[in-house]
Amino acid sequence: MTMMEEKLLVMHGITKEFPGVRALDHVELQLEKGTVHALMGENGAGKSTLMKILMGIYQPDEGEITLKGQTVKIDNPKKALKMGISMIHQELMPIPDMSVADNIFLYDYPAKKGFVQKSVLYKKTEELFRELGIEGVSSRVFMKELSQAQMQMVEIAKAVSAKADVIIMDEPTSAISDHEVENLFRIICTLRSKGVGILYISHKMDEIFKISDYITVLRDGQYIDSAPSDKLNQEKLVRLMVGRELKSIYDRHPSVTGEVMLEVKHLKCKGVCEDVSFKLHKGEVLGFAGLVGAGRTEIMEAVFGMRKRQGGDIIKEGKKLKICNVRDAIDYGLALASEDRKKFGLFLELSISYNITISWLKHLQKSGIVNRRGEREKAGNLSKDLQIKSSSIKTRVGKLSGGNQQKVVLAKWLLTEPDILILDEPTRGIDIGAKKEIYTLIEQLAREGKGVIVISSEMPELIGISDRIITVHEGAVKGSYTGTEITQERIMMDLG
Ligand SMILES: Nc1ncnc2c1ncn2[C@@H]1O[C@H](COP(=O)(O)OP(=O)(O)OP(=O)(O)O)[C@@H](O)[C@H]1O
Ligand SMILES: [Mg+2]
């Protein structure tokens, strides 16, 4: 590299060990001005860790960081911000009880004689939003009133206001709708044209090829390769990521479906749906398609006893169920693995093993027998099946990578050995290799005669794994499709 083509950022020989894991082993990364650089790798590959080092959240054991030609030591996030590095986190961390404007200028208050001038704050915020093309967010509302996507926009605005040259986005699209993704990409392009370097992490392949200029691949903490995106394609990229050929990830054999296992009749739930009916058969994988906000999650929560129902029947194998709460639902053999791992049921301070067995334990206690060894064994097996990456099942869940936390949620519900398994966005944030494992698992469950309901926003995934697809629009069932009727066009038409 000559001085002429000085890089915006160079991370060289970065090594980081946590007790029992070498998260990064001499990793290289070079970012140029005005480019989007994707960081790719399976769950636990070390992507977030590398970014946290850049942000000064962790200190590397070895290695060197050069920013605009100058070797720097980044002691903490505040220092990173000062140097022009900002991060939009995998799990956003805004201050909920402060206004949008307050959040943006948190570290850089326009104060006069010690007093903060609110009017100046609001004006500056609005200017910033205009510059970035951010619409529909008021500078005065509290952060907690915003949607996930809006919070993200605010975080980006915050980065820009801090005059960031490097902006890190760790899975920014994992919880936002397609329309919001488009919006985000527009803003990314604006930033790129202003010369900002963007480090972008995502498990969504199509996104990567749409938005990135360069791709760097990590595998198990090792630096594998770096290349311009147009020199790679999905197949090549996957091979670099998983280190082996991965045949078509959907190779599903349609299952032979049996009699009706679950019937939901005229379900009514305030603010969610007026009259929803559907049937799930034995051995069937039933997909629920819909836009973000169509009410799929809420409908399933109503079935599962998490929401109060105003009417309707839930019938399992001909028997009417009395589900008043989640406990009842689990006792009837239902399970719902939720999309939101923070909101529902992961205890970050506790071990993988504890988190996996928690629902099961209650079950056992009810019948009076607790078989701790058996429980540990099962947790261990499931953890292996799902390839949860950790040094042991005693590891605290909070230390796992994002995707691996998602696998713990799944394992937890599988352990209850349900007849009916409802999976809400089961592969969100999960890498392509593990996705395939999960698809195989779903197929296996169906073959054992269970009923599986899958909610997914990824259309190819839903089409790839479902025997039948039900479309949901504004809290109502629009259509039901099987076999060759299932096409992207057909489904999209219902969702419009
Ligand atoms: N604070 C920590 N303490 C102990 N181990 C950690 C800690 N943070 C990360 N690790 C471990 O380091 C490895 C890399 O994790 P990291 O979060 O960087 O992965 P990732 O590539 O971001 O994965 P994902 O795609 O799932 O988000 C994992 O094995 C993880 O368990
Ligand atoms: Mg991560």
XYZ file of C-alpha atoms and ligand atoms in Angstrom:
528
model
C 0.000 0.000 0.000
C 1.402 3.377 -0.938
C 0.721 6.627 0.863
C -1.417 7.699 -2.070
C -4.088 5.169 -1.395
C -4.133 5.643 2.342
C -6.946 3.667 3.886
C -9.562 5.236 6.128
C -9.141 2.396 8.609
C -6.795 -0.557 8.954
C -7.175 -3.217 11.628
C -4.123 -5.448 11.610
C -3.376 -8.697 13.443
C -6.279 -8.265 15.836
C -6.445 -11.032 18.421
C -8.904 -11.341 21.279
C -9.387 -14.133 23.750
C -12.231 -14.658 26.175
C -11.982 -17.370 28.830
C -12.097 -20.580 26.827
C -12.575 -18.984 23.392
C -10.242 -17.318 20.967
C -12.836 -15.006 19.451
C -10.360 -13.379 17.041
C -7.043 -14.697 15.801
C -4.906 -12.206 13.864
C -7.769 -10.661 11.938
C -7.280 -8.124 9.148
C -9.667 -5.436 7.967
C -9.152 -2.510 5.613
C -11.840 0.081 5.039
C -11.755 2.734 2.349
C -13.443 6.123 2.360
C -16.901 6.260 0.809
C -17.425 2.506 0.680
C -19.690 -0.048 2.297
C -17.663 -2.961 3.612
C -19.559 -6.085 4.659
C -18.293 -8.322 7.409
C -19.514 -11.860 6.891
C -19.263 -15.085 8.850
C -21.261 -17.688 10.696
C -22.698 -17.154 14.166
C -19.858 -16.744 16.596
C -17.278 -16.048 13.874
C -16.181 -12.904 15.706
C -17.841 -10.109 13.739
C -19.412 -8.257 16.651
C -16.294 -8.733 18.755
C -14.117 -7.130 16.070
C -16.501 -4.192 15.890
C -16.615 -3.841 19.671
C -12.830 -3.614 19.650
C -13.009 -0.863 17.076
C -15.564 0.881 19.267
C -13.317 0.626 22.339
C -15.739 -1.665 24.181
C -13.106 -4.401 24.313
C -9.327 -4.083 24.190
C -7.501 -6.411 21.796
C -4.833 -8.749 23.179
C -2.737 -8.137 20.095
C -2.894 -6.067 16.953
C -2.921 -2.535 15.720
C -5.542 -0.056 14.573
C -4.675 2.712 12.132
C -7.144 5.502 11.495
C -6.423 7.847 8.584
C -2.800 6.836 8.630
C -2.374 7.253 12.358
C -1.946 4.415 14.823
C -4.547 4.822 17.549
C -5.450 3.301 20.865
C -9.176 3.228 21.465
C -9.706 3.053 25.217
C -13.476 3.383 25.376
C -16.556 4.169 23.257
C -16.420 7.849 24.116
C -12.926 8.017 22.702
C -14.047 6.106 19.603
C -16.786 8.672 19.040
C -14.266 11.493 19.383
C -12.080 9.818 16.776
C -15.032 9.614 14.405
C -16.175 6.025 14.908
C -19.840 5.289 15.666
C -21.733 2.041 16.062
C -25.374 1.171 15.515
C -25.623 -1.837 17.806
C -27.115 -5.277 17.153
C -29.374 -4.584 20.094
C -30.068 -0.856 20.145
C -29.479 0.916 23.418
C -31.175 4.285 23.399
C -32.271 6.166 26.491
C -36.035 5.632 26.379
C -37.164 8.481 28.617
C -35.362 11.211 26.754
C -36.414 12.961 23.583
C -35.084 12.076 20.158
C -33.061 15.300 20.082
C -31.609 14.647 23.540
C -30.514 11.191 22.447
C -28.805 12.497 19.338
C -26.803 15.174 21.126
C -26.156 13.131 24.233
C -22.399 13.623 24.086
C -22.390 16.957 22.360
C -24.931 19.200 24.017
C -25.221 22.662 22.475
C -25.144 24.375 25.873
C -24.908 28.077 26.518
C -23.487 29.101 29.900
C -24.256 25.617 31.099
C -27.888 25.721 30.027
C -29.137 23.491 27.293
C -31.125 25.336 24.698
C -33.907 22.997 23.742
C -34.998 25.036 20.769
C -31.504 24.849 19.308
C -31.453 21.134 19.942
C -34.715 20.557 18.089
C -33.683 22.751 15.198
C -30.348 21.016 14.800
C -32.076 17.648 14.871
C -34.565 18.634 12.217
C -31.778 19.933 9.983
C -29.946 16.673 10.394
C -33.028 14.636 9.500
C -33.581 16.741 6.399
C -29.976 16.281 5.319
C -30.298 12.514 5.637
C -33.789 12.275 4.199
C -35.239 10.906 7.427
C -38.977 11.457 7.484
C -41.768 10.987 9.976
C -39.705 11.243 13.143
C -40.283 14.207 15.437
C -37.309 15.587 17.327
C -39.428 16.109 20.435
C -40.998 12.724 21.170
C -39.499 10.293 23.664
C -37.336 7.545 22.250
C -39.608 4.893 23.722
C -42.418 5.970 21.425
C -40.449 5.102 18.299
C -40.457 1.884 16.316
C -37.309 -0.194 15.983
C -36.680 1.222 12.517
C -37.153 4.798 13.688
C -34.781 4.288 16.597
C -32.248 3.043 14.138
C -32.650 6.168 12.029
C -32.060 8.237 15.150
C -28.924 6.245 15.940
C -27.652 6.905 12.432
C -28.420 10.605 12.742
C -26.536 10.543 16.027
C -23.523 9.023 14.312
C -23.627 11.648 11.594
C -23.962 14.474 14.108
C -20.889 13.114 15.886
C -19.091 13.619 12.553
C -18.381 9.942 12.164
C -16.038 8.882 9.365
C -16.637 5.244 10.178
C -20.110 3.942 10.960
C -20.587 0.381 12.125
C -23.948 -1.264 11.515
C -24.367 -4.623 13.212
C -27.375 -6.433 11.709
C -29.336 -3.228 11.162
C -32.108 -4.896 9.169
C -32.842 -7.834 11.450
C -35.987 -6.282 12.901
C -37.298 -3.851 10.293
C -39.703 -4.208 7.368
C -38.775 -4.318 3.670
C -39.898 -0.767 3.151
C -37.755 0.388 6.046
C -34.801 -1.535 4.650
C -35.137 0.430 1.412
C -35.170 3.608 3.429
C -32.080 2.551 5.324
C -30.242 1.701 2.105
C -31.054 5.133 0.735
C -29.507 6.718 3.802
C -26.474 4.434 3.557
C -25.956 5.585 -0.026
C -26.162 9.222 1.084
C -23.540 8.559 3.750
C -21.312 6.763 1.277
C -21.444 9.659 -1.144
C -20.378 11.945 1.708
C -17.249 9.818 2.081
C -18.245 7.890 5.180
C -16.889 4.351 5.461
C -19.539 1.887 6.545
C -18.897 -1.470 8.158
C -21.969 -3.581 7.602
C -22.882 -6.891 9.250
C -25.832 -8.985 8.100
C -26.772 -12.611 7.511
C -28.987 -11.690 4.581
C -27.096 -12.557 1.400
C -29.225 -10.603 -1.050
C -28.728 -7.494 1.059
C -24.980 -7.901 1.095
C -24.746 -8.059 -2.651
C -27.090 -5.116 -3.029
C -25.367 -2.695 -0.695
C -21.709 -3.625 -0.199
C -18.606 -2.667 -2.194
C -16.229 -5.009 -0.365
C -16.661 -8.170 1.663
C -14.398 -9.545 4.370
C -15.056 -13.071 5.620
C -14.288 -14.425 9.089
C -14.593 -18.029 10.158
C -14.113 -19.187 13.762
C -12.201 -16.053 14.617
C -9.875 -16.441 11.624
C -9.474 -14.002 8.787
C -10.389 -15.897 5.610
C -10.508 -13.466 2.709
C -11.417 -10.006 1.509
C -12.646 -9.107 -1.978
C -14.708 -6.598 -3.951
C -18.341 -7.738 -3.838
C -18.629 -7.979 -7.621
C -15.832 -10.566 -7.636
C -17.940 -12.844 -5.425
C -21.308 -14.515 -5.731
C -23.509 -16.173 -3.155
C -22.053 -19.622 -3.747
C -18.446 -18.486 -3.429
C -19.245 -16.402 -0.388
C -20.989 -19.264 1.396
C -18.046 -21.537 0.671
C -15.697 -18.998 2.261
C -17.965 -18.619 5.268
C -18.607 -22.250 6.088
C -15.440 -23.704 4.608
C -17.279 -26.376 2.662
C -19.724 -26.724 -0.159
C -23.275 -26.146 1.007
C -25.797 -27.697 -1.346
C -29.151 -26.035 -1.871
C -30.324 -25.054 1.551
C -33.893 -26.048 0.852
C -34.034 -29.688 -0.131
C -37.291 -30.493 1.460
C -39.330 -33.584 0.743
C -42.978 -32.631 1.131
C -44.343 -34.523 4.096
C -47.381 -36.732 4.004
C -49.811 -34.798 6.099
C -52.393 -36.560 8.214
C -55.594 -35.594 9.977
C -56.243 -32.213 11.510
C -54.121 -31.661 14.582
C -55.037 -28.133 15.554
C -58.002 -26.093 14.541
C -58.430 -22.442 15.348
C -61.995 -21.259 14.807
C -63.234 -17.671 14.714
C -60.447 -16.356 16.877
C -61.153 -12.866 18.124
C -58.585 -10.787 19.909
C -58.958 -7.085 20.554
C -56.725 -4.933 18.396
C -55.338 -8.000 16.626
C -58.007 -9.925 14.745
C -61.772 -10.167 14.430
C -62.291 -13.625 12.983
C -59.350 -15.869 12.197
C -59.734 -19.553 11.386
C -57.176 -22.088 10.191
C -56.240 -25.741 10.443
C -52.908 -27.410 11.037
C -52.466 -31.057 10.073
C -50.271 -33.768 11.500
C -46.892 -33.757 9.831
C -47.500 -30.417 8.225
C -45.251 -27.385 8.025
C -47.628 -24.468 7.780
C -46.133 -21.125 6.820
C -47.648 -17.782 7.730
C -46.814 -15.013 5.282
C -47.527 -11.352 5.924
C -45.934 -7.965 6.151
C -44.411 -6.730 9.373
C -47.391 -5.549 11.406
C -49.933 -7.847 9.708
C -50.608 -9.452 13.081
C -49.091 -12.902 12.613
C -47.115 -12.787 15.853
C -50.103 -11.451 17.775
C -52.439 -14.128 16.410
C -50.056 -16.845 17.546
C -49.676 -15.175 20.934
C -53.460 -15.267 21.283
C -53.502 -18.981 20.464
C -50.698 -19.580 22.933
C -52.429 -17.839 25.840
C -50.192 -14.812 25.899
C -53.029 -12.508 24.901
C -56.609 -12.364 26.069
C -59.096 -13.703 23.540
C -62.587 -12.300 23.180
C -63.851 -15.260 21.249
C -63.128 -18.351 19.239
C -62.175 -21.963 19.825
C -58.861 -23.752 19.844
C -59.327 -27.442 19.123
C -56.608 -30.061 19.288
C -57.319 -33.491 17.865
C -61.037 -32.913 18.231
C -60.826 -31.681 21.810
C -61.600 -28.108 22.748
C -58.732 -26.619 24.743
C -59.047 -24.258 27.673
C -55.981 -22.102 27.224
C -55.948 -19.168 29.628
C -52.209 -18.705 29.909
C -48.895 -19.944 28.593
C -48.703 -22.691 31.225
C -51.953 -24.200 29.882
C -50.664 -24.037 26.328
C -47.448 -25.849 27.231
C -49.416 -28.504 29.128
C -51.544 -29.117 26.028
C -48.371 -29.745 24.052
C -47.970 -26.374 22.358
C -44.757 -24.413 22.111
C -44.078 -20.937 20.788
C -40.512 -19.924 20.099
C -40.591 -16.193 19.885
C -38.750 -13.824 17.615
C -37.809 -11.440 20.351
C -35.179 -13.084 22.482
C -34.865 -10.133 24.823
C -38.558 -9.798 25.522
C -39.395 -13.425 26.041
C -37.560 -15.665 28.251
C -33.816 -15.551 27.955
C -32.045 -15.036 31.250
C -28.814 -13.468 30.060
C -27.121 -13.820 33.443
C -27.785 -17.562 33.578
C -26.260 -20.527 31.777
C -27.212 -22.070 28.467
C -28.199 -25.236 30.260
C -30.469 -23.363 32.683
C -32.106 -21.398 29.895
C -32.750 -24.465 27.790
C -34.237 -26.487 30.616
C -36.333 -23.841 32.317
C -39.679 -24.639 30.664
C -38.972 -28.310 30.946
C -38.167 -28.105 34.658
C -41.565 -26.711 35.530
C -43.090 -29.486 33.513
C -41.180 -32.094 35.434
C -41.882 -30.563 38.794
C -45.569 -30.698 38.068
C -45.462 -34.444 37.673
C -43.228 -34.582 40.733
C -40.086 -36.023 39.214
C -36.946 -34.067 38.432
C -34.311 -35.921 36.520
C -31.440 -33.464 36.572
C -28.947 -35.670 34.829
C -31.403 -36.452 32.069
C -32.183 -32.801 31.737
C -28.512 -31.840 31.444
C -27.969 -34.579 28.928
C -30.865 -33.399 26.816
C -29.693 -29.806 26.984
C -26.233 -30.943 25.908
C -27.576 -32.939 22.975
C -29.805 -30.164 21.749
C -26.981 -27.697 22.056
C -24.900 -29.996 19.857
C -27.707 -30.579 17.332
C -28.229 -26.868 16.917
C -24.498 -26.173 16.934
C -24.673 -23.645 19.720
C -21.170 -22.260 19.782
C -19.764 -21.925 23.313
C -17.051 -23.408 25.483
C -19.609 -25.339 27.562
C -23.316 -25.439 28.304
C -22.495 -23.739 31.591
C -21.612 -20.539 29.706
C -23.786 -17.525 30.486
C -26.211 -16.830 27.644
C -25.268 -13.153 27.725
C -21.818 -14.071 26.454
C -23.102 -15.833 23.350
C -23.178 -14.227 19.944
C -26.586 -12.962 18.804
C -27.360 -15.903 16.552
C -26.373 -18.407 19.186
C -28.763 -16.803 21.662
C -31.524 -17.368 19.126
C -30.604 -21.044 18.980
C -30.944 -21.293 22.762
C -34.535 -20.022 22.484
C -35.246 -22.717 19.945
C -33.587 -25.453 22.007
C -35.596 -24.453 25.032
C -38.868 -25.068 23.255
C -37.777 -28.205 21.497
C -37.027 -29.683 24.876
C -40.657 -29.456 25.927
C -41.294 -32.010 23.152
C -44.409 -30.280 21.887
C -46.923 -31.802 19.441
C -47.400 -28.386 17.943
C -44.488 -26.061 17.521
C -44.969 -22.438 16.552
C -41.805 -20.752 15.342
C -41.806 -16.993 14.991
C -38.913 -15.852 12.769
C -36.817 -18.859 13.796
C -33.811 -17.950 11.671
C -33.553 -14.245 12.349
C -29.898 -13.402 12.824
C -28.897 -16.996 12.189
C -26.149 -17.798 9.692
C -26.706 -19.811 6.570
C -25.154 -23.061 7.801
C -27.207 -23.085 10.978
C -30.302 -22.103 8.998
C -29.970 -25.310 7.076
C -29.724 -27.224 10.362
C -32.922 -25.590 11.531
C -34.733 -26.437 8.287
C -33.643 -30.053 8.628
C -34.893 -30.063 12.187
C -38.273 -28.655 11.153
C -38.588 -31.303 8.482
C -37.679 -34.009 10.944
C -40.299 -32.807 13.425
C -42.917 -32.864 10.686
C -41.902 -36.355 9.676
C -42.397 -37.462 13.283
C -46.009 -36.361 12.892
C -45.842 -33.040 14.704
C -47.467 -29.899 13.417
C -45.174 -26.962 12.800
C -46.229 -23.376 12.208
C -43.576 -21.020 10.880
C -43.800 -17.250 10.667
C -41.095 -15.753 8.517
C -40.518 -12.481 6.724
C -38.083 -14.097 4.347
C -40.201 -15.223 1.444
C -37.728 -17.696 -0.103
C -37.377 -19.351 3.277
C -41.109 -19.626 3.816
C -41.675 -21.004 0.332
C -38.724 -23.340 0.712
C -39.866 -25.038 3.890
C -43.693 -24.919 3.965
C -46.161 -27.567 2.790
C -48.869 -24.948 2.867
C -48.832 -21.175 3.206
C -51.509 -18.991 4.739
C -51.417 -15.297 3.959
C -52.351 -12.736 6.575
C -53.253 -9.139 5.890
C -54.295 -6.654 8.570
C -55.242 -9.315 11.064
C -57.270 -11.442 8.636
C -56.544 -14.652 6.738
C -56.521 -13.927 3.003
C -55.640 -17.220 1.358
C -54.203 -20.690 1.721
C -51.890 -22.270 -0.863
C -50.310 -25.665 -1.347
C -47.933 -27.298 -3.811
C -47.535 -25.491 -7.124
C -49.937 -22.755 -6.025
C -47.169 -21.453 -3.797
C -45.380 -18.739 -5.717
C -43.859 -15.496 -4.591
C -46.123 -13.464 -6.919
C -49.290 -15.094 -5.666
C -48.388 -14.538 -2.047
C -47.257 -10.968 -2.554
C -50.609 -10.166 -4.151
C -52.403 -11.106 -0.940
C -50.112 -9.038 1.224
C -50.395 -5.753 -0.661
N -18.081 -11.016 26.517
C -17.788 -12.242 26.087
N -17.333 -13.177 26.950
C -17.030 -14.414 26.530
N -17.129 -14.844 25.261
C -17.564 -13.966 24.341
C -17.923 -12.627 24.708
N -18.321 -11.975 23.594
C -18.230 -12.868 22.576
N -17.765 -14.064 23.025
C -17.505 -15.238 22.201
O -16.703 -14.863 21.112
C -17.097 -15.524 19.921
C -17.434 -14.520 18.839
O -18.644 -13.861 19.155
P -19.269 -12.666 18.294
O -20.397 -12.098 19.093
O -18.184 -11.752 17.894
O -19.814 -13.457 17.012
P -20.599 -12.895 15.723
O -19.747 -13.200 14.548
O -20.997 -11.496 15.942
O -21.865 -13.861 15.669
P -23.453 -13.560 15.314
O -23.568 -13.644 13.832
O -24.166 -14.717 15.953
O -23.831 -12.252 15.905
C -18.262 -16.433 20.309
O -17.764 -17.719 20.530
C -18.776 -15.805 21.583
O -19.371 -16.770 22.400
Mg -22.888 -10.516 16.200
